[in-house]
Coordinates of C-alpha atoms in Angstrom, one line a residue:
M1038 CA 0.0 0.0 0.0
R1039 CA 1.0 3.6 -0.6
T1040 CA 0.6 6.4 1.9
P1041 CA -1.8 9.2 0.8
R1042 CA 0.0 12.0 -1.1
I1043 CA -0.2 15.5 0.3
S1044 CA 0.5 19.0 -1.0
G1045 CA 3.7 19.8 -2.8
S1046 CA 4.4 22.8 -0.6
R1047 CA 4.6 20.5 2.5
C1048 CA 6.8 18.1 0.6
R1049 CA 9.2 21.0 -0.1
V1050 CA 9.2 22.1 3.5
L1051 CA 10.0 18.5 4.7
L1052 CA 12.8 18.1 2.1
A1053 CA 14.3 21.5 3.1
A1054 CA 14.1 20.4 6.8
F1055 CA 15.9 17.2 6.0
A1056 CA 18.6 19.1 4.0
L1057 CA 19.1 21.5 6.9
A1058 CA 19.4 18.7 9.5
A1059 CA 21.8 16.9 7.2
A1060 CA 23.9 20.0 6.8
L1061 CA 24.0 20.6 10.6
D1062 CA 25.0 17.0 11.2
L1063 CA 27.8 16.9 8.6
A1064 CA 29.1 20.3 9.6
S1065 CA 29.1 19.2 13.3
L1066 CA 31.1 16.1 12.3
A1067 CA 33.5 18.1 10.2
V1068 CA 34.4 20.4 13.1
G1069 CA 34.2 17.8 15.8
F1070 CA 31.1 19.3 17.5
H1071 CA 29.6 16.1 19.0
G1072 CA 26.6 18.0 20.5
G1073 CA 25.4 19.1 17.1
H1074 CA 25.6 15.5 15.8
V1075 CA 23.6 14.2 18.8
I1076 CA 20.9 16.7 18.1
A1077 CA 20.8 16.4 14.3
K1078 CA 21.2 12.7 13.7
P1079 CA 17.9 11.5 15.3
L1080 CA 16.0 14.0 13.1
L1081 CA 17.3 12.8 9.7
M1082 CA 15.4 9.7 8.9
P1083 CA 12.1 10.8 10.4
L1084 CA 12.2 13.9 8.2
L1085 CA 13.2 11.8 5.1
A1086 CA 10.5 9.3 5.9
A1087 CA 7.9 12.1 6.3
W1088 CA 9.0 13.5 2.9
A1089 CA 8.7 10.1 1.3
A1090 CA 5.3 9.6 2.9
A1091 CA 4.1 13.0 1.7
R1092 CA 5.1 11.9 -1.9
G1093 CA 2.8 8.9 -1.5
A1094 CA 5.6 6.4 -0.8
P1095 CA 4.9 2.7 -0.3
R1096 CA 4.7 1.9 3.4
L1097 CA 7.6 -0.5 3.0
L1098 CA 9.8 2.4 2.0
V1099 CA 8.7 4.5 5.0
A1100 CA 9.3 1.5 7.2
A1101 CA 12.8 1.0 5.8
L1102 CA 13.7 4.6 6.6
L1103 CA 12.3 4.4 10.1
C1104 CA 14.3 1.3 10.7
G1105 CA 17.3 3.4 9.8
W1106 CA 16.2 6.0 12.4
G1107 CA 16.2 3.3 15.0
G1108 CA 19.7 2.2 14.0
D1109 CA 20.9 5.8 13.9
V1110 CA 19.7 6.5 17.5
L1111 CA 21.2 3.2 18.8
L1112 CA 24.6 3.8 17.2
L1113 CA 24.9 7.1 19.1
S1114 CA 26.0 4.8 21.9
D1115 CA 29.4 3.1 21.8
A1116 CA 28.2 0.1 23.8
D1117 CA 28.4 -3.4 22.1
P1118 CA 24.7 -4.2 22.8
A1119 CA 23.7 -0.9 21.2
F1120 CA 25.8 -1.7 18.2
L1121 CA 24.2 -5.1 17.8
A1122 CA 20.7 -3.6 18.3
G1123 CA 21.5 -0.9 15.8
M1124 CA 22.7 -3.4 13.3
T1125 CA 19.5 -5.4 13.8
C1126 CA 17.4 -2.2 13.0
F1127 CA 19.3 -1.6 9.8
A1128 CA 19.0 -5.3 8.9
A1129 CA 15.2 -4.9 9.3
G1130 CA 15.4 -1.9 7.0
H1131 CA 17.2 -3.9 4.3
V1132 CA 14.5 -6.6 4.6
C1133 CA 11.9 -3.9 4.0
Y1134 CA 13.9 -2.6 1.0
L1135 CA 14.3 -6.1 -0.4
A1136 CA 10.6 -6.9 -0.1
L1137 CA 9.7 -3.6 -1.8
F1138 CA 12.2 -4.0 -4.6
T1139 CA 11.0 -7.6 -5.2
R1140 CA 7.4 -6.6 -5.2
D1141 CA 7.5 -3.4 -7.2
G1142 CA 10.7 -3.5 -9.1
T1143 CA 11.2 -4.7 -12.7
P1144 CA 14.3 -6.8 -13.5
R1145 CA 16.7 -5.1 -15.9
A1146 CA 18.7 -7.5 -18.1
R1147 CA 21.8 -5.3 -18.4
T1148 CA 22.1 -4.6 -14.7
A1149 CA 21.6 -8.2 -13.8
L1150 CA 25.3 -8.6 -14.8
L1151 CA 26.1 -6.7 -11.6
A1152 CA 25.0 -9.6 -9.4
P1153 CA 28.3 -11.6 -9.7
G1154 CA 30.3 -8.5 -8.9
Y1155 CA 28.2 -7.9 -5.7
L1156 CA 28.7 -11.5 -4.7
V1157 CA 32.5 -11.2 -5.2
A1158 CA 32.5 -8.0 -3.1
L1159 CA 30.6 -9.7 -0.3
V1160 CA 32.8 -12.8 -0.1
T1161 CA 36.0 -10.8 -0.4
T1162 CA 35.0 -8.2 2.2
V1163 CA 33.8 -10.7 4.8
A1164 CA 36.9 -12.9 4.3
L1165 CA 39.2 -9.9 4.8
L1166 CA 37.4 -8.5 7.8
W1167 CA 36.8 -11.9 9.6
P1168 CA 40.1 -12.3 11.3
D1169 CA 40.1 -8.7 12.7
L1170 CA 36.5 -8.6 13.9
P1171 CA 35.7 -9.3 17.6
A1172 CA 34.7 -13.0 17.8
G1173 CA 31.2 -12.1 19.0
L1174 CA 30.6 -9.9 15.9
R1175 CA 31.9 -12.1 13.1
V1176 CA 28.7 -14.0 12.4
P1177 CA 26.3 -11.1 12.9
V1178 CA 28.5 -8.9 10.6
A1179 CA 28.6 -11.6 8.0
G1180 CA 24.8 -12.1 8.1
Y1181 CA 24.2 -8.4 8.0
S1182 CA 26.6 -7.9 5.1
T1183 CA 24.7 -10.6 3.1
L1184 CA 21.5 -8.7 3.6
L1185 CA 23.1 -5.3 2.8
V1186 CA 24.7 -6.6 -0.5
A1187 CA 21.4 -8.3 -1.5
M1188 CA 19.6 -5.0 -1.0
A1189 CA 22.2 -3.0 -2.9
C1190 CA 22.2 -5.5 -5.8
A1191 CA 18.3 -5.6 -5.9
A1192 CA 18.2 -1.8 -5.9
A1193 CA 20.4 -1.7 -9.0
V1194 CA 18.9 -4.6 -10.8
R1195 CA 15.2 -3.9 -10.2
L1196 CA 14.9 -0.1 -9.8
G1197 CA 17.7 1.4 -11.9
P1198 CA 20.7 3.7 -11.5
V1199 CA 19.4 6.2 -9.0
A1200 CA 18.4 3.5 -6.4
G1201 CA 21.4 1.4 -7.5
L1202 CA 23.8 4.2 -6.6
G1203 CA 22.0 4.6 -3.3
G1204 CA 22.5 0.9 -2.5
A1205 CA 26.2 1.1 -3.5
L1206 CA 26.7 4.1 -1.2
F1207 CA 25.0 2.3 1.7
L1208 CA 27.5 -0.5 1.1
I1209 CA 30.4 1.9 1.2
S1210 CA 29.1 3.6 4.4
D1211 CA 28.7 0.3 6.3
T1212 CA 32.0 -1.0 5.1
L1213 CA 33.6 2.0 6.6
I1214 CA 31.9 1.2 9.9
A1215 CA 33.0 -2.5 9.7
T1216 CA 36.6 -1.6 9.0
G1217 CA 36.5 0.8 12.0
V1218 CA 35.2 -2.1 14.2
A1219 CA 38.0 -4.3 12.8
D1220 CA 40.6 -1.5 13.7
W1221 CA 41.7 -1.0 10.2
P1222 CA 43.3 2.3 9.2
Q1223 CA 40.6 5.0 8.8
P1224 CA 40.5 8.2 6.8
P1225 CA 40.5 11.5 8.7
R1226 CA 37.1 12.2 10.2
P1227 CA 35.7 8.7 9.4
D1228 CA 32.3 9.6 11.0
L1229 CA 31.9 12.4 8.5
W1230 CA 32.4 10.1 5.5
I1231 CA 30.2 7.4 7.0
M1232 CA 27.3 9.9 7.5
L1233 CA 27.9 11.6 4.1
T1234 CA 27.6 8.3 2.2
Y1235 CA 24.8 7.0 4.4
L1236 CA 22.6 10.1 4.0
A1237 CA 23.2 10.2 0.2
A1238 CA 22.4 6.4 0.1
Q1239 CA 19.1 6.8 1.9
F1240 CA 18.0 9.8 -0.1
L1241 CA 18.9 8.1 -3.4
L1242 CA 17.1 4.9 -2.4
A1243 CA 14.0 6.9 -1.5
T1244 CA 14.2 9.0 -4.6
G1245 CA 15.0 6.1 -6.9
T1246 CA 12.0 4.1 -5.6
L1247 CA 9.6 7.0 -6.0
R1248 CA 10.8 7.7 -9.5
A1249 CA 10.6 4.1 -10.5
L1250 CA 7.0 3.8 -9.2
E1251 CA 5.9 7.1 -10.8
A1252 CA 7.3 6.0 -14.2
R1253 CA 5.3 2.8 -14.2
P1254 CA 2.2 2.8 -16.4
G1255 CA -0.8 3.4 -14.1
P1256 CA 1.0 3.1 -10.8
M1257 CA -1.9 4.4 -8.8
A1258 CA -4.2 1.8 -10.3
T1259 CA -1.8 -0.9 -8.9
Y1260 CA -2.2 0.4 -5.4
G1261 CA -5.9 1.2 -5.8
E1262 CA -5.5 4.8 -4.8
V1263 CA -6.2 8.1 -6.6
R1264 CA -3.2 10.4 -6.9
S1265 CA -3.7 14.0 -5.9
T1266 CA -3.5 16.5 -8.6
T1267 CA -1.8 19.0 -6.3
P1268 CA 1.8 19.5 -7.5

C-alpha cells in the first residue's frame, strides 16, 4: 500500500528540513562538535520518511527509513549491545527494501550482470574482515553484510541507476563502519564520511524508488488509490 499523497508545498518544507538537518549533522562532524551530531542525527530519517510519505511512498519504503532511524539512534552509543541492536534495526530496514524491490521493481537484463560483482564483493570483504573482527561480531556482521549486499544489488537490478547508486553508497558507508570495528586504518574524520555516504544512500534509495514507481504505467491503479492533482 502507498501512503496518501499530500501537498507539494509541504513536501518541499519537509525536504528542506531534511537538508538543513543533514547540513547541521555533517558540519558538526566536520568540526568535531559532538553535540550538534547528537541533536541532528535523530531528526534525519524521520524527516526523510515524512517527505517520502508526503510523496505517496509505499509503506515498506517508509518502514525502511524508520528502521534506519532506530539504527541511527542506537549507534549514538558506543556500547556493544547498542551496536548489535542498531545493526538489527538496519537489517530490518534492508528486509523492507528487499521486499519492496522484489514486489514493485522490474528486472533489468543489463544490470543483472552486476550480481556476480556484488557476490564477489561480499565474499571478499567478509573474508578480509573476519580475522580482525571481535569474535562475537563475526557471524552477525557476515549475516548483516549478506542482507546489505542483497539490498544493494536488488536496488540496481530492479529499480535502476538512482536507487542502485544509493545501494552502493550504503555498502560503502557500512563497510567504513565495519573496517573501524576491525581496527583497520581509517580516513580523517571517518564519521563524516560514514554519514555523508549514508545520507546520500538513503536519499537516493527513496528518490529512486519513488521515480521508478511514478514511471510505471498506471502506478496508482496498482495500489488502488487516486493520486492528488496538487503539484
